[in-house]
mmCIF file of C-alpha atoms in Angstrom:
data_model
loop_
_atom_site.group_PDB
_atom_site.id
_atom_site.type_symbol
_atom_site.label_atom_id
_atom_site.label_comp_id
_atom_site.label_asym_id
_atom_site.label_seq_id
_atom_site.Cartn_x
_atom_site.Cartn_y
_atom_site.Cartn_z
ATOM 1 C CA UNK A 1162 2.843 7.005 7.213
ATOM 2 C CA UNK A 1163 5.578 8.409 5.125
ATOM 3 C CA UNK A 1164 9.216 8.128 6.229
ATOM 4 C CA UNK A 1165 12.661 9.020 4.400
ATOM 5 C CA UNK A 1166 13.374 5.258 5.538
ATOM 6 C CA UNK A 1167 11.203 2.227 6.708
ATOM 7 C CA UNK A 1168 12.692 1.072 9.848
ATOM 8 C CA UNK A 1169 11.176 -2.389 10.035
ATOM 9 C CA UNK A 1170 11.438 -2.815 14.081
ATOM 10 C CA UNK A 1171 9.300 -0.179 14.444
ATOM 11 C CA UNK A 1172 6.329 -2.298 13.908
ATOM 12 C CA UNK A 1173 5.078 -4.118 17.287
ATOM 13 C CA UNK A 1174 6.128 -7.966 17.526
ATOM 14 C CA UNK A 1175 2.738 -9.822 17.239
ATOM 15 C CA UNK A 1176 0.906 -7.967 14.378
ATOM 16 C CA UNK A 1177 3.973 -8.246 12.379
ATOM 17 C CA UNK A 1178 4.484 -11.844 13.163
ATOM 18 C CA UNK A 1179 0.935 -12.662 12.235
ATOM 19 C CA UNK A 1180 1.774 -10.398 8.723
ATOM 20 C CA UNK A 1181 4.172 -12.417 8.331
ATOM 21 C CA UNK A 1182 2.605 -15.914 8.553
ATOM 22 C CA UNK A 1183 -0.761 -15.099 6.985
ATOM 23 C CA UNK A 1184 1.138 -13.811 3.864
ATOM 24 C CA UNK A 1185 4.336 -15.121 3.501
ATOM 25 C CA UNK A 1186 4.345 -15.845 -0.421
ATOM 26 C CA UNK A 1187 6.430 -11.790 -0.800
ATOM 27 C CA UNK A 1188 8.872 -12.962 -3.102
ATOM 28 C CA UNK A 1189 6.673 -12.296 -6.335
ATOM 29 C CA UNK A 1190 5.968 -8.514 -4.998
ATOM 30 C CA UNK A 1191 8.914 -7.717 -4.005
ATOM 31 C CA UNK A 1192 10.216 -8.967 -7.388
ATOM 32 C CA UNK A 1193 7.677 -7.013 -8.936
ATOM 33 C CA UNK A 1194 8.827 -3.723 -7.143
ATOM 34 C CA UNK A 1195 12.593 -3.938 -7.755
ATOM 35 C CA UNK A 1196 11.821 -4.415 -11.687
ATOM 36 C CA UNK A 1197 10.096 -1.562 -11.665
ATOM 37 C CA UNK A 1198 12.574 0.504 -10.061
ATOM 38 C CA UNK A 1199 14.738 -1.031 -12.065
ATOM 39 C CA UNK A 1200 12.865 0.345 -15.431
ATOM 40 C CA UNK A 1201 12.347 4.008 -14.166
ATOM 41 C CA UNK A 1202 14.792 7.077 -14.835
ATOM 42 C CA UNK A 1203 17.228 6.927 -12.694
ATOM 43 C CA UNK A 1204 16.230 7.654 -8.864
ATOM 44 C CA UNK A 1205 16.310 11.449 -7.516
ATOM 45 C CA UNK A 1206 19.440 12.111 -6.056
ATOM 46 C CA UNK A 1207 18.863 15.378 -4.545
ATOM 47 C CA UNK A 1208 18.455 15.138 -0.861
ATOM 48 C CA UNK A 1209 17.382 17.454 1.709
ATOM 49 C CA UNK A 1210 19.255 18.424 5.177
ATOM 50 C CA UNK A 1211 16.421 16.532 7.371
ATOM 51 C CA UNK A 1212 15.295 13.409 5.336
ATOM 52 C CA UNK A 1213 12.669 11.989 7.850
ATOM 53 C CA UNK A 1214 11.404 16.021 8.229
ATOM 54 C CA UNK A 1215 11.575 16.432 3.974
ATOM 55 C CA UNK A 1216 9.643 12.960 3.983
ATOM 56 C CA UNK A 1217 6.511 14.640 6.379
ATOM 57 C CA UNK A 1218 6.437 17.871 4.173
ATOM 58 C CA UNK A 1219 6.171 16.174 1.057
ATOM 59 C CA UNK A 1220 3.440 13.939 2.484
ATOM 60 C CA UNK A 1221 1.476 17.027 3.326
ATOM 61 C CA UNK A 1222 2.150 18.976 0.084
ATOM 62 C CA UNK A 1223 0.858 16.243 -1.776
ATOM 63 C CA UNK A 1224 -2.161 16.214 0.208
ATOM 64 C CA UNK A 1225 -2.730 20.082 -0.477
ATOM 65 C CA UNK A 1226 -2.204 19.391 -3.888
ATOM 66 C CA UNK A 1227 -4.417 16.482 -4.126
ATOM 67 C CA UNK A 1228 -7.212 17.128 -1.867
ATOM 68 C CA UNK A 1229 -10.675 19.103 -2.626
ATOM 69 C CA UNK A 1230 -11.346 19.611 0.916
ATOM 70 C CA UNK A 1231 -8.680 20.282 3.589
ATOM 71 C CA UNK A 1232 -6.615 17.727 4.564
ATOM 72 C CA UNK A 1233 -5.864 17.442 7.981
ATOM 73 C CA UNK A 1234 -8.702 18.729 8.978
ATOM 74 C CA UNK A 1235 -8.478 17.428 13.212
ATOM 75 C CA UNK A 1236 -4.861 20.133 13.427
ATOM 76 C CA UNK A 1237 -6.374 22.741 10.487
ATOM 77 C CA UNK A 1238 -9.749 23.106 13.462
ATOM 78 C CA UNK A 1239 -6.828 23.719 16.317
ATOM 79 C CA UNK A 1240 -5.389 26.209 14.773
ATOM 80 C CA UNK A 1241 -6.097 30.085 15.641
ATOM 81 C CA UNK A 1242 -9.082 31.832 12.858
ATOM 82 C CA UNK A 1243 -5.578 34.311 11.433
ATOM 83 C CA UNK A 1244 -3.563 31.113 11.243
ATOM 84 C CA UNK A 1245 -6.218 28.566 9.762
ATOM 85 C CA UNK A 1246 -7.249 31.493 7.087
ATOM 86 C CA UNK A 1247 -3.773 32.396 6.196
ATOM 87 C CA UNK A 1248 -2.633 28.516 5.850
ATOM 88 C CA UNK A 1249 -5.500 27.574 3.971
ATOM 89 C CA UNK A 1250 -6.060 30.662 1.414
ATOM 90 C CA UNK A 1251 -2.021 30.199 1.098
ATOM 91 C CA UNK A 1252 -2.708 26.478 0.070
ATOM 92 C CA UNK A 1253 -5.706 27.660 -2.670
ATOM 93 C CA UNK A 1254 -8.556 26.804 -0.756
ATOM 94 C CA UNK A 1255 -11.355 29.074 0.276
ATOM 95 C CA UNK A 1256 -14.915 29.206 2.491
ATOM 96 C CA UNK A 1257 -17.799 27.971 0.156
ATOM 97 C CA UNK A 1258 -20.140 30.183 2.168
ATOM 98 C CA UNK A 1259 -18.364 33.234 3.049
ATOM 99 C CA UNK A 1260 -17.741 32.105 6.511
ATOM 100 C CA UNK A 1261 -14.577 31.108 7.567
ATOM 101 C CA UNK A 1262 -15.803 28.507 10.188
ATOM 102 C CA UNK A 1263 -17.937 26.796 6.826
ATOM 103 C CA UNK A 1264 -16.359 23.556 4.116
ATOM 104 C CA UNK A 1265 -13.487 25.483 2.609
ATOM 105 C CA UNK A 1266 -12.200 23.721 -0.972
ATOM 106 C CA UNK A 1267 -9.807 23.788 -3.365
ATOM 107 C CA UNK A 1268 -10.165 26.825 -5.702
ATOM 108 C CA UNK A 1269 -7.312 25.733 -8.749
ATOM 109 C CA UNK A 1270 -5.483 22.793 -9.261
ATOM 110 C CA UNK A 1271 -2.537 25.432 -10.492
ATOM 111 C CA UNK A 1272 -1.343 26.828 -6.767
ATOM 112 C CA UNK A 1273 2.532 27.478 -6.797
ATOM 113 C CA UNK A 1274 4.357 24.929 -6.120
ATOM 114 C CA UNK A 1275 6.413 26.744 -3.618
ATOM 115 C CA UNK A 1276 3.394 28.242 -2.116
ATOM 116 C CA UNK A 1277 2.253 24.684 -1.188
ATOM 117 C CA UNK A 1278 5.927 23.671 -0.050
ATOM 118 C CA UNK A 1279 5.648 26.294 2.736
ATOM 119 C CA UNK A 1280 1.894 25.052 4.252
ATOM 120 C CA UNK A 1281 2.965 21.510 3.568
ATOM 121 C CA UNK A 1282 6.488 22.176 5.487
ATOM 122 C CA UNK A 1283 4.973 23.825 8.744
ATOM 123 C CA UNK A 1284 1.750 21.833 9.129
ATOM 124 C CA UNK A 1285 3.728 19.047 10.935
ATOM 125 C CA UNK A 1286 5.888 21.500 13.313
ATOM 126 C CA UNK A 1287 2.243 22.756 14.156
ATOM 127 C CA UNK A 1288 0.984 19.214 14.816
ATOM 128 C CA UNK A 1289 4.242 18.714 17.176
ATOM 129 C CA UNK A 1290 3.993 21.803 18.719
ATOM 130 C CA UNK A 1291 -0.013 20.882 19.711
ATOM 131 C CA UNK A 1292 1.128 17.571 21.222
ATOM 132 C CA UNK A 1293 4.591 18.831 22.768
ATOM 133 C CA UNK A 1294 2.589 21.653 24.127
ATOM 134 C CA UNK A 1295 -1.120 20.677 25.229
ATOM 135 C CA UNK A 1296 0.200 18.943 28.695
ATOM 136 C CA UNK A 1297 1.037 22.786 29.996
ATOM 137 C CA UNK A 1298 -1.517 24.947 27.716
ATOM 138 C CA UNK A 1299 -4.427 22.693 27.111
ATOM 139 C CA UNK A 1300 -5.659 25.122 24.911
ATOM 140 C CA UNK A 1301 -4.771 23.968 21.391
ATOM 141 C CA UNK A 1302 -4.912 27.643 19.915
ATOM 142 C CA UNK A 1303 -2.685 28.916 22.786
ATOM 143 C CA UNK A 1304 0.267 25.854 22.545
ATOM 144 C CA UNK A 1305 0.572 27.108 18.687
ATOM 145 C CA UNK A 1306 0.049 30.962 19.323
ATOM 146 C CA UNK A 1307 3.080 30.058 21.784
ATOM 147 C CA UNK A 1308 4.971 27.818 19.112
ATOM 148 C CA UNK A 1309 4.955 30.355 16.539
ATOM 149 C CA UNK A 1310 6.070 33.589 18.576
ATOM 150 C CA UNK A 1311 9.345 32.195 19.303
ATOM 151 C CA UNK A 1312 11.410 33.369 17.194
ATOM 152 C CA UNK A 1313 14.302 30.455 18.208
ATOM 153 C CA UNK A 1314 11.323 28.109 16.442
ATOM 154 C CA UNK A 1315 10.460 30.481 13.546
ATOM 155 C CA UNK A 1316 13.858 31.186 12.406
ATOM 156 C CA UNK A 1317 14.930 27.606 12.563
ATOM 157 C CA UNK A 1318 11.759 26.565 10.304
ATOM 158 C CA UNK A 1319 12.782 28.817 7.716
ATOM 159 C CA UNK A 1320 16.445 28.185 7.641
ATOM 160 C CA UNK A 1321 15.102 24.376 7.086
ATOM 161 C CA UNK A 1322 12.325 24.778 4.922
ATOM 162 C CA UNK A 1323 14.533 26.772 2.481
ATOM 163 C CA UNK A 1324 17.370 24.275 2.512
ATOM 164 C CA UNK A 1325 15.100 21.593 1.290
ATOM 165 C CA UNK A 1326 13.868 23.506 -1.379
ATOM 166 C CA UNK A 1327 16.159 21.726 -4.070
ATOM 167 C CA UNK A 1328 15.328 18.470 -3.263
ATOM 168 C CA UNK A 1329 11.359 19.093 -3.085
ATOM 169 C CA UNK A 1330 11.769 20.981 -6.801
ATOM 170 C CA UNK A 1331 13.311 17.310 -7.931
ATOM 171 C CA UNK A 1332 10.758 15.552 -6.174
ATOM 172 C CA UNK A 1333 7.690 18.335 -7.339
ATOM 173 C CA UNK A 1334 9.147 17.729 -11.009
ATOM 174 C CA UNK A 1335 8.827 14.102 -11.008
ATOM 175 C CA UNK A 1336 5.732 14.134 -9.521
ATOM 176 C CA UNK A 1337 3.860 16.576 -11.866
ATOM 177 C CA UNK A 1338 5.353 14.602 -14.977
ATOM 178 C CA UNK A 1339 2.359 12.150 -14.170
ATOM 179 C CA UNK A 1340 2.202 10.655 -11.380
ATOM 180 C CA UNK A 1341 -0.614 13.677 -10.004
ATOM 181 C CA UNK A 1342 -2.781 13.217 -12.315
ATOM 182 C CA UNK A 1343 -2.852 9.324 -11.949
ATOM 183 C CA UNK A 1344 -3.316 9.733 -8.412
ATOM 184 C CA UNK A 1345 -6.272 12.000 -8.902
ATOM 185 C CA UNK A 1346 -7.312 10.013 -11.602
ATOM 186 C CA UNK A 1347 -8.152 7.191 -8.577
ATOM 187 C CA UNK A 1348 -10.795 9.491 -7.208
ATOM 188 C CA UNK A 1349 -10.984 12.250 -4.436
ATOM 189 C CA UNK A 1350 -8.619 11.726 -1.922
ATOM 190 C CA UNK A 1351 -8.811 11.498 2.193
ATOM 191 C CA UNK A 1352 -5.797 12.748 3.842
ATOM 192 C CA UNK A 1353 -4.985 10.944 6.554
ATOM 193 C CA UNK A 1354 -6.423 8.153 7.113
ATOM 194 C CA UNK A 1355 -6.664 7.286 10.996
ATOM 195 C CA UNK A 1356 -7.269 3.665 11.414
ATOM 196 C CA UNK A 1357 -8.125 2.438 14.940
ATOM 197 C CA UNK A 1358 -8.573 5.479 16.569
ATOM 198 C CA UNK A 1359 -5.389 6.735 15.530
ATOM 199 C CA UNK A 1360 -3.261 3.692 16.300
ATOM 200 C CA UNK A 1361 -2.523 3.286 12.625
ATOM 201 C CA UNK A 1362 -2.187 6.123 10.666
ATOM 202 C CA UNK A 1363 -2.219 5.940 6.019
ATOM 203 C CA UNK A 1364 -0.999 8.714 4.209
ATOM 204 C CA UNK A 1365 -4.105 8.762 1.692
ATOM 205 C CA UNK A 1366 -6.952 7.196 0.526
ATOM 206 C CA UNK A 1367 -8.191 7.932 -2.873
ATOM 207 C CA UNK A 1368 -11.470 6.953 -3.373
ATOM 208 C CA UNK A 1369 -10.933 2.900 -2.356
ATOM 209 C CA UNK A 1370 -7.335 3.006 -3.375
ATOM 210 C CA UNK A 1371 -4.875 3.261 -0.156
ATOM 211 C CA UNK A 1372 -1.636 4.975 -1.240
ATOM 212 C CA UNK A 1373 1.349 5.355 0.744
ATOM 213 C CA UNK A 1374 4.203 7.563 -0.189
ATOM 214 C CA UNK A 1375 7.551 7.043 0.349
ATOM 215 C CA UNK A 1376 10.486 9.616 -0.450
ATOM 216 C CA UNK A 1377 13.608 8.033 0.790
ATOM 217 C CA UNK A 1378 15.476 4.965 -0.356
ATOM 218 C CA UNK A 1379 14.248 1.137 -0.930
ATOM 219 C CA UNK A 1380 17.700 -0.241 -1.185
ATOM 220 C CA UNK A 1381 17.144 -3.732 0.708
ATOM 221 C CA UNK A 1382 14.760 -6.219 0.853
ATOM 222 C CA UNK A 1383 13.939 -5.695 4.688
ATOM 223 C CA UNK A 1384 12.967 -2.024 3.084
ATOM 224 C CA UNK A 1385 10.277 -3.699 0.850
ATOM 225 C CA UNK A 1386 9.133 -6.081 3.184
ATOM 226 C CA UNK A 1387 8.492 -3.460 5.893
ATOM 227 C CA UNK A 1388 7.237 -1.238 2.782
ATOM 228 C CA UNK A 1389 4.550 -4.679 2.238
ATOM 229 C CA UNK A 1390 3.540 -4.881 5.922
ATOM 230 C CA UNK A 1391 2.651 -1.604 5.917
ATOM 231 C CA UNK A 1392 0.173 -1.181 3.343
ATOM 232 C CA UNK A 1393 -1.020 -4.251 3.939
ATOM 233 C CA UNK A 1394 -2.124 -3.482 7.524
ATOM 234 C CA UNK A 1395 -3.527 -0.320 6.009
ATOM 235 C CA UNK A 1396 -5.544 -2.077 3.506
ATOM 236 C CA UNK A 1397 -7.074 -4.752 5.790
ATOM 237 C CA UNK A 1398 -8.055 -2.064 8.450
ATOM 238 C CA UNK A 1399 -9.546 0.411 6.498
ATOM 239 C CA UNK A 1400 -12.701 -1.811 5.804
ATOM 240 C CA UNK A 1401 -13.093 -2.837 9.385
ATOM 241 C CA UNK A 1402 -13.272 1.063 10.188
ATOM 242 C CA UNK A 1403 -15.683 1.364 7.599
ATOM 243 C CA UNK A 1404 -13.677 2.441 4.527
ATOM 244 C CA UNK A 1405 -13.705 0.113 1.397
ATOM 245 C CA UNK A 1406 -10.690 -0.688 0.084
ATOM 246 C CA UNK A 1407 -10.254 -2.237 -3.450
ATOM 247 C CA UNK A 1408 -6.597 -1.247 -4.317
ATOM 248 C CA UNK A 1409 -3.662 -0.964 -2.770
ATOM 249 C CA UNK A 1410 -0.751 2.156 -4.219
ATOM 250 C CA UNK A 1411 2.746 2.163 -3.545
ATOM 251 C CA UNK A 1412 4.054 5.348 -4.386
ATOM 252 C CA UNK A 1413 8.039 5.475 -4.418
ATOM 253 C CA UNK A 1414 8.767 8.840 -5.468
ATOM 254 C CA UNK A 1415 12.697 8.810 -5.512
ATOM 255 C CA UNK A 1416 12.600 5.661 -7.942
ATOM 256 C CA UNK A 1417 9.456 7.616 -10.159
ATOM 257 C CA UNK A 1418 7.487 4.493 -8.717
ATOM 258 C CA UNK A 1419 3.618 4.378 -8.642
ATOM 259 C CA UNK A 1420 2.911 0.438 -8.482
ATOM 260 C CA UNK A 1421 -0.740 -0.277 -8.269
ATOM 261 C CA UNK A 1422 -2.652 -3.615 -7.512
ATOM 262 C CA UNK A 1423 -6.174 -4.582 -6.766
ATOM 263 C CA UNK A 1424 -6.801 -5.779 -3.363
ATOM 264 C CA UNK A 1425 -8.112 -9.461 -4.251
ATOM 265 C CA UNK A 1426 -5.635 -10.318 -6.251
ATOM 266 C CA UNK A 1427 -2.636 -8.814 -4.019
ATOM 267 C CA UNK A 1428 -3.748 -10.505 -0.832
ATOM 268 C CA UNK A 1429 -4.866 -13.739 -2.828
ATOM 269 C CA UNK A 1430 -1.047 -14.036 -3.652
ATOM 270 C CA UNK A 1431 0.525 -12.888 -1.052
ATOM 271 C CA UNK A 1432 -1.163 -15.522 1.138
ATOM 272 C CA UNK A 1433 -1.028 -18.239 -1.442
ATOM 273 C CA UNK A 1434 -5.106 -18.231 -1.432
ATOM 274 C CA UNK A 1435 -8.081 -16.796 -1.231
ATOM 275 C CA UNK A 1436 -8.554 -14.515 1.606
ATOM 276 C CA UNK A 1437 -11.700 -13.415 3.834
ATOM 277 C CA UNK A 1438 -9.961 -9.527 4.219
ATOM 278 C CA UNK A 1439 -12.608 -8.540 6.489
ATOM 279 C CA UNK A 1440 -12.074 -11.493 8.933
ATOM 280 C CA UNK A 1441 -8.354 -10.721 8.123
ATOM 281 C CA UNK A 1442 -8.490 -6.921 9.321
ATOM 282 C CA UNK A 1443 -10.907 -8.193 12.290
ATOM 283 C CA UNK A 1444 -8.267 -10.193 13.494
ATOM 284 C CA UNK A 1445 -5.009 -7.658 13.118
ATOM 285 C CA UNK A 1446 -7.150 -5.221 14.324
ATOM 286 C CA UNK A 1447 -7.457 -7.133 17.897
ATOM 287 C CA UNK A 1448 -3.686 -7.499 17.888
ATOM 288 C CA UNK A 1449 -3.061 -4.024 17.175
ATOM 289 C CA UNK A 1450 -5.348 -3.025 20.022
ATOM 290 C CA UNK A 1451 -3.671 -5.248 22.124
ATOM 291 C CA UNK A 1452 -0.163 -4.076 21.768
ATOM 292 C CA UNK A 1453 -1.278 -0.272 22.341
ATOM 293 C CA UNK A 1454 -0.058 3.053 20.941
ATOM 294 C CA UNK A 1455 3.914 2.934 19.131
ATOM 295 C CA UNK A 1456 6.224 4.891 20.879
ATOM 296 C CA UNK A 1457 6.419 8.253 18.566
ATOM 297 C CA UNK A 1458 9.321 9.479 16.538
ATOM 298 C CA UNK A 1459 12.320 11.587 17.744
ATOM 299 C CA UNK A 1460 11.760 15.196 18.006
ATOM 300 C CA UNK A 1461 12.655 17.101 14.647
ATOM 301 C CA UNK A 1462 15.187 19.397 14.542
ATOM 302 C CA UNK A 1463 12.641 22.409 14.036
ATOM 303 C CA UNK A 1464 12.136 21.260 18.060
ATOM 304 C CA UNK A 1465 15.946 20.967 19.124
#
């Protein structure tokens, strides 16, 4: 998923090992990726207060943007009928039928900017607050009614979300110089992707393209090789839970990055020859059931 940084040890031991041998030939890719940075404007250097926080909001204002249908839709069912209409007419969607509990889709491509900052900055406090919260209200709708009446919580979201605004107006600038409408340009996009019941997670699929976002800074080589393992996993599972993949997309939006490659020819030289990718993602997929659930990320400061 996206992340202000890649922290490679993140990644459990034996899936990454097996990455690692199956693929070793990196050197051309990660060559590949530098240069390009390395031709771009240079990188955004507006940053907001929270980086790993600013990373999640711009994953999900992207998806707003980009997305016909809801994205997100497991947490947009959870939330209370005021809360899911408000977010989602906010966003520029609306019921196809009349009903609220019916499809709801995308109305304009042209919502505010800003207006999409907001939905995309609280849908992840809302997905925290359903986890953080279900143990003692198992009632989905309750745990956010309770999140959102605090007014500790509320007044700490909006202090942050309005700090970050000048970074995401850098970031929303570069992005609609382009890169949107080569994204949509891919086909309709799928946001998130849950791989494995969850135990891998992509930030979108666009059609058969998996793209993964990253805001934050590729400065090392460890960066890019965690950056690789990533998408790769992402691109061999997808298939095995029943989602064709035929690209891979790395989007680097600090570095005005979109680097695209098909899939045969990515893992063909990355591994140094041809590849079987569904025996491939058969195989990770075992190890990744094996090693279990990663521990999840710190608590945000919206939480503190």
């Amino acid at each position: 998923m996206t992340s202000y940084v890649i922290r490679a040890s993140t990644e459990p031991a034996a899936s990454k090992q097996w990455l690692a041998q199956q693929f070793p030939h990196r050197a051309w890719l990660i060559a590949d990726l530098q240069q390009r940075i390395d031709r771009a404007p240079a990188p955004i250097s507006a940053y907001a207060p929270n980086p790993d926080r600013f990373g999640r909001a711009m994953e999900r204002t992207l998806a707003l943007d980009l997305c016909d249908e809801p994205p997100y839709p497991r947490l947009i069912a959870s939330l209370p009928e005021p809360g899911k209409r408000r977010l989602l007419t906010t966003a520029g969607y609306a019921p196809t039928t009349g009903a609220s509990d019916g499809p709801w889709r995308k109305t304009s491509d042209r919502i505010p900017a800003a207006r999409l900052f907001t939905v995309g900055s609280l849908l992840p406090d809302l997905d925290r607050a359903v986890h953080a919260l279900r143990p003692a209200k198992p009632d989905e709708a309750q745990a956010i009614h309770a999140a959102l009446r605090d007014r500790r919580t509320i007044t700490v979201y909006a202090r942050t979300t309005h700090a970050a605004r000048p970074a995401f107006a850098a970031f929303w600038a570069s992005y609609t110089s382009g890169f949107c409408n080569t994204l949509r340009g891919y086909g309709p996009v799928t946001a998130p992707l849950n791989l494995l019941e969850g135990l891998r997670i992509a930030d979108f699929l666009a059609a058969t393209t998996i793209v993964e976002l990253k805001t934050g800074n590729l400065d090392d080589t460890h960066h890019l090789q965690a950056l690789i393992d990533q998408v790769l996993a992402y691109a061999l599972l997808a298939p095995v839970c029943g989602h064709p993949v035929t690209a891979a997309a790395m989007y680097l939006a600090r570095y005005h990055v979109l680097a695209h490659y098909p899939l045969d020819t990515l893992l063909g030289r990355l591994a140094g020859q041809p590849i079987n990718a569904i025996e491939a993602g058969q195989r990770l997929a075992t190890l990744i059931r094996g090693e279990g659930p990663r521990k999840p990320p710190a608590a945000s400061r919206f939480e503190s």
